Amino acid sequence: MRFGIMTLDEVEVRGKTVLCRVDINQPIDKQTGQLKSLARVKASLPTLQELSDKGARVVILAHQGSDIEYQNYYTTAPHAAALSDLLGRPVGFIDDVCGPAAREAIRRLGDGQLLMLDNVRFCAEEQTLFEQSLRLNHQEQAKTELVRKLVPLADLYVNDAFAAAHRDQPSLCAFQQLLPSVMGRLFEQEYTVVSSLMQQPERPCVYVLGGTKVDDAFLMMRSVLDSGQVDAILTGGLVANILLAAGGQHIGQGSLQYLKQTGNDQHLEEAGALLKRHAERIQLPEDLAWVEDGKRREAALQALPHDALALDIGSHTAQRYAAVIQQARTVFVNGPMGVFEEEATALGSQLVWDALGQTPAHTVVGGGDSLSATAKFGKTGQISYLCTGGGALIRFLSGEELPVVKALRQAAGKFG
Ligand code: ADP
Ligand code: MG
């Protein structure tokens, strides 16, 4: 037991049918069906390999994309192929989640064999009900089709999806009601590293928050600024643009429009309140970058063109942030400083990541795109800990008990 949750050390798996929920959600090239990154797939290997080596019949459950942002909503067939390659043993795939074909394939598994089910979010109940409108508690989730159909075939549930631990959905939170349940090795490792650094960080402790997860970022900022566990928050990406706008700064009409388009203007009031209360520890960009005729342009806020669409922090800001990171002893990062995927708007993230590579601080970088940025800037070996979770990491840092953690703890009480 660790953190009140059972681990793989406490269960016998030989000959058992084990449902293993992983988070291997990755950017996908839909033209070729290829995964554009394997970071999360690789991180999930230790648990799958251990289960297979110990003679479990391993049923892998995973999601890919969501029906809210259709571009990455896709089958998990490429993930099964990638897992086969990386594990050096076959990982079967069935294009069914919990119907008769999937159940028959599960019944046919032999000891040590692995089977990947299709994208769990193809089940309407997994996605639509829980993310958008209807909220079910974990007992109610246990009555969904996915859980009712798979539980009779299974002996054990393993959750190794730390990156999705903040999601309240049947494949993540409901099996724990009905099956003995443990966390996988990746979950255990991420929980251990992140919680120890979060509870007793060496000071100064700095958070770097960029990217687009504005609501999670603000929730987290509120709680960590109130609790005093952070000394400075360096902001970039949309998080910074909203804070700047809320503080009455000029960020360009294009940027404002983009905030509206993405529904993020609804956070302006909250951003204003955060700034009023904690201005001294929230650091904002003093300059921003935009693209004109395919070229990078930068200016101080007051000199930005009227219609600018800011897609990166400027280099003065990035240098100031780099100096803060150099002086820090603990740094948590989620979200790049700009659209780092494009050359013209990569510089802000590049300079910040260079500093992350050089600082003597403990550095934790989390989130799918943040991991891609780490690989792109060649810093993989220089970051103390790469966490698969972005949203999960920042919810975790806010001190909130994550739904998956709660469900696993309850299972320990019930079956442990
Ligand atoms: P992570 O995946 O690391 O948790 P997010 O998904 O929150 O990070 O954000 C990453 C995305 O944010 C990147 O694809 C990047 O292009 C985008 N982004 C960063 N800055 C901006 C900006 N100013 N405007 C629009 N998109 C941005
Ligand atoms: Mg992302």
PDB file of N, CA and C and ligand atoms in Angstrom, residues 40 210-214 236-241 255 258-259 262 288-289 309-313 333-342 345 349 353 365-373 387-392 394, ligand 1:
ATOM      1  N   ARG A  40       4.116   8.876 -24.216  1.00  0.00           N
ATOM      2  CA  ARG A  40       3.233   8.215 -23.247  1.00  0.00           C
ATOM      3  C   ARG A  40       3.169   6.708 -23.464  1.00  0.00           C
ATOM      4  N   GLY A 210       2.055  27.865 -19.061  1.00  0.00           N
ATOM      5  CA  GLY A 210       1.732  28.414 -20.371  1.00  0.00           C
ATOM      6  C   GLY A 210       0.626  27.597 -20.998  1.00  0.00           C
ATOM      7  N   GLY A 211       0.655  27.480 -22.328  1.00  0.00           N
ATOM      8  CA  GLY A 211      -0.307  26.630 -23.023  1.00  0.00           C
ATOM      9  C   GLY A 211      -1.722  27.162 -22.952  1.00  0.00           C
ATOM     10  N   THR A 212      -2.660  26.244 -23.016  1.00  0.00           N
ATOM     11  CA  THR A 212      -4.053  26.636 -23.234  1.00  0.00           C
ATOM     12  C   THR A 212      -5.032  26.181 -22.155  1.00  0.00           C
ATOM     13  N   LYS A 213      -4.542  25.469 -21.131  1.00  0.00           N
ATOM     14  CA  LYS A 213      -5.483  24.950 -20.114  1.00  0.00           C
ATOM     15  C   LYS A 213      -5.786  26.004 -19.066  1.00  0.00           C
ATOM     16  N   VAL A 214      -6.525  27.009 -19.495  1.00  0.00           N
ATOM     17  CA  VAL A 214      -6.687  28.197 -18.687  1.00  0.00           C
ATOM     18  C   VAL A 214      -7.478  27.937 -17.407  1.00  0.00           C
ATOM     19  N   GLY A 236       2.944  32.278 -19.540  1.00  0.00           N
ATOM     20  CA  GLY A 236       3.085  32.429 -20.989  1.00  0.00           C
ATOM     21  C   GLY A 236       1.835  31.894 -21.654  1.00  0.00           C
ATOM     22  N   GLY A 237       1.884  31.773 -22.984  1.00  0.00           N
ATOM     23  CA  GLY A 237       0.754  31.205 -23.723  1.00  0.00           C
ATOM     24  C   GLY A 237      -0.540  31.965 -23.474  1.00  0.00           C
ATOM     25  N   LEU A 238      -1.657  31.247 -23.569  1.00  0.00           N
ATOM     26  CA  LEU A 238      -2.956  31.901 -23.388  1.00  0.00           C
ATOM     27  C   LEU A 238      -3.167  32.348 -21.951  1.00  0.00           C
ATOM     28  N   VAL A 239      -2.560  31.604 -21.014  1.00  0.00           N
ATOM     29  CA  VAL A 239      -2.689  31.959 -19.598  1.00  0.00           C
ATOM     30  C   VAL A 239      -2.211  33.398 -19.402  1.00  0.00           C
ATOM     31  N   ALA A 240      -1.059  33.730 -19.989  1.00  0.00           N
ATOM     32  CA  ALA A 240      -0.512  35.079 -19.851  1.00  0.00           C
ATOM     33  C   ALA A 240      -1.380  36.107 -20.577  1.00  0.00           C
ATOM     34  N   ASN A 241      -1.826  35.764 -21.789  1.00  0.00           N
ATOM     35  CA  ASN A 241      -2.623  36.727 -22.547  1.00  0.00           C
ATOM     36  C   ASN A 241      -3.872  37.145 -21.775  1.00  0.00           C
ATOM     37  N   SER A 255      -5.302  38.907 -30.556  1.00  0.00           N
ATOM     38  CA  SER A 255      -5.211  38.069 -29.353  1.00  0.00           C
ATOM     39  C   SER A 255      -6.536  38.063 -28.606  1.00  0.00           C
ATOM     40  N   TYR A 258      -9.004  35.929 -30.376  1.00  0.00           N
ATOM     41  CA  TYR A 258      -8.707  34.505 -30.188  1.00  0.00           C
ATOM     42  C   TYR A 258      -9.207  34.031 -28.815  1.00  0.00           C
ATOM     43  N   LEU A 259      -9.053  34.868 -27.805  1.00  0.00           N
ATOM     44  CA  LEU A 259      -9.548  34.503 -26.471  1.00  0.00           C
ATOM     45  C   LEU A 259     -11.061  34.312 -26.510  1.00  0.00           C
ATOM     46  N   THR A 262     -12.101  31.053 -28.442  1.00  0.00           N
ATOM     47  CA  THR A 262     -11.854  29.813 -27.713  1.00  0.00           C
ATOM     48  C   THR A 262     -12.632  29.770 -26.398  1.00  0.00           C
ATOM     49  N   LEU A 288       5.708  40.703 -26.338  1.00  0.00           N
ATOM     50  CA  LEU A 288       5.055  39.558 -26.978  1.00  0.00           C
ATOM     51  C   LEU A 288       5.528  39.467 -28.428  1.00  0.00           C
ATOM     52  N   ALA A 289       5.319  38.278 -29.012  1.00  0.00           N
ATOM     53  CA  ALA A 289       5.733  38.076 -30.407  1.00  0.00           C
ATOM     54  C   ALA A 289       4.534  37.700 -31.255  1.00  0.00           C
ATOM     55  N   LEU A 309      -1.825  39.432 -33.175  1.00  0.00           N
ATOM     56  CA  LEU A 309      -2.228  38.151 -32.597  1.00  0.00           C
ATOM     57  C   LEU A 309      -0.976  37.565 -31.956  1.00  0.00           C
ATOM     58  N   ALA A 310      -0.895  37.660 -30.627  1.00  0.00           N
ATOM     59  CA  ALA A 310       0.324  37.252 -29.921  1.00  0.00           C
ATOM     60  C   ALA A 310       0.382  35.735 -29.794  1.00  0.00           C
ATOM     61  N   LEU A 311       1.462  35.159 -30.317  1.00  0.00           N
ATOM     62  CA  LEU A 311       1.589  33.701 -30.313  1.00  0.00           C
ATOM     63  C   LEU A 311       2.806  33.216 -29.540  1.00  0.00           C
ATOM     64  N   ASP A 312       3.504  34.158 -28.897  1.00  0.00           N
ATOM     65  CA  ASP A 312       4.668  33.765 -28.089  1.00  0.00           C
ATOM     66  C   ASP A 312       4.995  34.924 -27.155  1.00  0.00           C
ATOM     67  N   ILE A 313       5.764  34.613 -26.089  1.00  0.00           N
ATOM     68  CA  ILE A 313       6.290  35.701 -25.270  1.00  0.00           C
ATOM     69  C   ILE A 313       7.496  36.280 -26.007  1.00  0.00           C
ATOM     70  N   VAL A 333       6.578  22.730 -14.469  1.00  0.00           N
ATOM     71  CA  VAL A 333       6.231  23.358 -15.746  1.00  0.00           C
ATOM     72  C   VAL A 333       5.047  22.651 -16.389  1.00  0.00           C
ATOM     73  N   ASN A 334       4.035  23.400 -16.781  1.00  0.00           N
ATOM     74  CA  ASN A 334       3.000  22.862 -17.675  1.00  0.00           C
ATOM     75  C   ASN A 334       2.624  23.914 -18.703  1.00  0.00           C
ATOM     76  N   GLY A 335       2.783  23.537 -19.958  1.00  0.00           N
ATOM     77  CA  GLY A 335       2.352  24.408 -21.049  1.00  0.00           C
ATOM     78  C   GLY A 335       3.495  25.250 -21.589  1.00  0.00           C
ATOM     79  N   PRO A 336       3.690  25.231 -22.919  1.00  0.00           N
ATOM     80  CA  PRO A 336       4.732  26.033 -23.547  1.00  0.00           C
ATOM     81  C   PRO A 336       4.386  27.521 -23.529  1.00  0.00           C
ATOM     82  N   MET A 337       5.404  28.352 -23.783  1.00  0.00           N
ATOM     83  CA  MET A 337       5.248  29.810 -23.729  1.00  0.00           C
ATOM     84  C   MET A 337       4.561  30.380 -24.958  1.00  0.00           C
ATOM     85  N   GLY A 338       4.533  29.577 -26.032  1.00  0.00           N
ATOM     86  CA  GLY A 338       3.922  30.037 -27.267  1.00  0.00           C
ATOM     87  C   GLY A 338       3.661  28.864 -28.179  1.00  0.00           C
ATOM     88  N   VAL A 339       3.301  29.158 -29.427  1.00  0.00           N
ATOM     89  CA  VAL A 339       3.072  28.098 -30.410  1.00  0.00           C
ATOM     90  C   VAL A 339       4.452  27.592 -30.849  1.00  0.00           C
ATOM     91  N   PHE A 340       5.025  26.721 -30.008  1.00  0.00           N
ATOM     92  CA  PHE A 340       6.425  26.296 -30.205  1.00  0.00           C
ATOM     93  C   PHE A 340       6.567  25.381 -31.415  1.00  0.00           C
ATOM     94  N   GLU A 341       5.433  24.868 -31.910  1.00  0.00           N
ATOM     95  CA  GLU A 341       5.477  23.958 -33.066  1.00  0.00           C
ATOM     96  C   GLU A 341       5.941  24.694 -34.324  1.00  0.00           C
ATOM     97  N   GLU A 342       5.708  26.025 -34.378  1.00  0.00           N
ATOM     98  CA  GLU A 342       6.111  26.813 -35.547  1.00  0.00           C
ATOM     99  C   GLU A 342       7.414  27.538 -35.226  1.00  0.00           C
ATOM    100  N   THR A 345       7.467  31.145 -33.777  1.00  0.00           N
ATOM    101  CA  THR A 345       6.948  31.414 -32.440  1.00  0.00           C
ATOM    102  C   THR A 345       7.471  30.404 -31.417  1.00  0.00           C
ATOM    103  N   SER A 349       9.633  29.654 -25.847  1.00  0.00           N
ATOM    104  CA  SER A 349       9.711  28.336 -25.212  1.00  0.00           C
ATOM    105  C   SER A 349      11.146  27.821 -25.237  1.00  0.00           C
ATOM    106  N   TRP A 353      13.112  26.658 -22.008  1.00  0.00           N
ATOM    107  CA  TRP A 353      13.552  25.259 -21.902  1.00  0.00           C
ATOM    108  C   TRP A 353      15.079  25.173 -21.776  1.00  0.00           C
ATOM    109  N   VAL A 365       8.541  18.582 -15.644  1.00  0.00           N
ATOM    110  CA  VAL A 365       7.796  19.084 -16.797  1.00  0.00           C
ATOM    111  C   VAL A 365       6.678  18.101 -17.092  1.00  0.00           C
ATOM    112  N   GLY A 366       5.430  18.592 -17.196  1.00  0.00           N
ATOM    113  CA  GLY A 366       4.303  17.692 -17.443  1.00  0.00           C
ATOM    114  C   GLY A 366       3.397  18.196 -18.546  1.00  0.00           C
ATOM    115  N   GLY A 367       2.729  17.246 -19.230  1.00  0.00           N
ATOM    116  CA  GLY A 367       1.767  17.604 -20.280  1.00  0.00           C
ATOM    117  C   GLY A 367       2.242  17.116 -21.635  1.00  0.00           C
ATOM    118  N   GLY A 368       1.293  16.678 -22.468  1.00  0.00           N
ATOM    119  CA  GLY A 368       1.639  16.109 -23.768  1.00  0.00           C
ATOM    120  C   GLY A 368       2.473  17.055 -24.615  1.00  0.00           C
ATOM    121  N   ASP A 369       2.006  18.298 -24.760  1.00  0.00           N
ATOM    122  CA  ASP A 369       2.730  19.244 -25.614  1.00  0.00           C
ATOM    123  C   ASP A 369       4.031  19.695 -24.954  1.00  0.00           C
ATOM    124  N   SER A 370       4.020  19.772 -23.631  1.00  0.00           N
ATOM    125  CA  SER A 370       5.251  20.166 -22.935  1.00  0.00           C
ATOM    126  C   SER A 370       6.318  19.094 -23.102  1.00  0.00           C
ATOM    127  N   LEU A 371       5.905  17.825 -23.135  1.00  0.00           N
ATOM    128  CA  LEU A 371       6.868  16.751 -23.381  1.00  0.00           C
ATOM    129  C   LEU A 371       7.384  16.821 -24.823  1.00  0.00           C
ATOM    130  N   SER A 372       6.475  17.134 -25.771  1.00  0.00           N
ATOM    131  CA  SER A 372       6.938  17.301 -27.166  1.00  0.00           C
ATOM    132  C   SER A 372       7.950  18.431 -27.249  1.00  0.00           C
ATOM    133  N   ALA A 373       7.672  19.533 -26.548  1.00  0.00           N
ATOM    134  CA  ALA A 373       8.601  20.672 -26.566  1.00  0.00           C
ATOM    135  C   ALA A 373       9.949  20.244 -25.991  1.00  0.00           C
ATOM    136  N   CYS A 387       6.706  14.203 -16.539  1.00  0.00           N
ATOM    137  CA  CYS A 387       5.439  13.644 -16.071  1.00  0.00           C
ATOM    138  C   CYS A 387       4.492  13.564 -17.272  1.00  0.00           C
ATOM    139  N   THR A 388       3.802  12.428 -17.422  1.00  0.00           N
ATOM    140  CA  THR A 388       2.923  12.305 -18.588  1.00  0.00           C
ATOM    141  C   THR A 388       1.733  13.256 -18.491  1.00  0.00           C
ATOM    142  N   GLY A 389       1.379  13.651 -17.283  1.00  0.00           N
ATOM    143  CA  GLY A 389       0.166  14.447 -17.082  1.00  0.00           C
ATOM    144  C   GLY A 389       0.416  15.938 -17.166  1.00  0.00           C
ATOM    145  N   GLY A 390      -0.513  16.662 -17.795  1.00  0.00           N
ATOM    146  CA  GLY A 390      -0.489  18.111 -17.801  1.00  0.00           C
ATOM    147  C   GLY A 390      -1.607  18.625 -16.905  1.00  0.00           C
ATOM    148  N   GLY A 391      -2.851  18.414 -17.383  1.00  0.00           N
ATOM    149  CA  GLY A 391      -4.016  18.785 -16.580  1.00  0.00           C
ATOM    150  C   GLY A 391      -3.994  18.079 -15.224  1.00  0.00           C
ATOM    151  N   ALA A 392      -3.642  16.796 -15.222  1.00  0.00           N
ATOM    152  CA  ALA A 392      -3.600  16.035 -13.967  1.00  0.00           C
ATOM    153  C   ALA A 392      -2.550  16.618 -13.031  1.00  0.00           C
ATOM    154  N   ILE A 394      -1.401  19.733 -12.873  1.00  0.00           N
ATOM    155  CA  ILE A 394      -1.765  21.006 -12.237  1.00  0.00           C
ATOM    156  C   ILE A 394      -2.933  20.856 -11.271  1.00  0.00           C
TER     157      ILE A 394
HETATM  158  P1  ADP B   1       0.312  20.525 -22.410  1.00  0.00           P
HETATM  159  O1  ADP B   1      -0.112  19.594 -23.507  1.00  0.00           O
HETATM  160  O2  ADP B   1       1.789  20.535 -22.191  1.00  0.00           O
HETATM  161  O3  ADP B   1      -0.449  20.301 -21.137  1.00  0.00           O
HETATM  162  P2  ADP B   1      -1.409  22.619 -23.454  1.00  0.00           P
HETATM  163  O4  ADP B   1      -2.119  21.562 -24.223  1.00  0.00           O
HETATM  164  O5  ADP B   1      -2.138  23.332 -22.377  1.00  0.00           O
HETATM  165  O6  ADP B   1      -0.010  22.037 -22.879  1.00  0.00           O
HETATM  166  O7  ADP B   1      -0.926  23.754 -24.466  1.00  0.00           O
HETATM  167  C1  ADP B   1      -0.083  23.482 -25.570  1.00  0.00           C
HETATM  168  C2  ADP B   1      -0.537  24.211 -26.795  1.00  0.00           C
HETATM  169  O8  ADP B   1      -0.686  25.582 -26.542  1.00  0.00           O
HETATM  170  C3  ADP B   1       0.486  24.103 -27.893  1.00  0.00           C
HETATM  171  O9  ADP B   1      -0.059  23.338 -28.946  1.00  0.00           O
HETATM  172  C4  ADP B   1       0.745  25.548 -28.319  1.00  0.00           C
HETATM  173  O10 ADP B   1       0.801  25.715 -29.719  1.00  0.00           O
HETATM  174  C5  ADP B   1      -0.439  26.280 -27.741  1.00  0.00           C
HETATM  175  N1  ADP B   1      -0.168  27.697 -27.439  1.00  0.00           N
HETATM  176  C6  ADP B   1       0.803  28.205 -26.671  1.00  0.00           C
HETATM  177  N2  ADP B   1       0.761  29.546 -26.646  1.00  0.00           N
HETATM  178  C7  ADP B   1      -0.270  29.923 -27.411  1.00  0.00           C
HETATM  179  C8  ADP B   1      -0.839  31.199 -27.805  1.00  0.00           C
HETATM  180  N3  ADP B   1      -0.342  32.348 -27.364  1.00  0.00           N
HETATM  181  N4  ADP B   1      -1.922  31.166 -28.614  1.00  0.00           N
HETATM  182  C9  ADP B   1      -2.429  30.003 -29.060  1.00  0.00           C
HETATM  183  N5  ADP B   1      -1.959  28.780 -28.726  1.00  0.00           N
HETATM  184  C10 ADP B   1      -0.877  28.739 -27.924  1.00  0.00           C
END
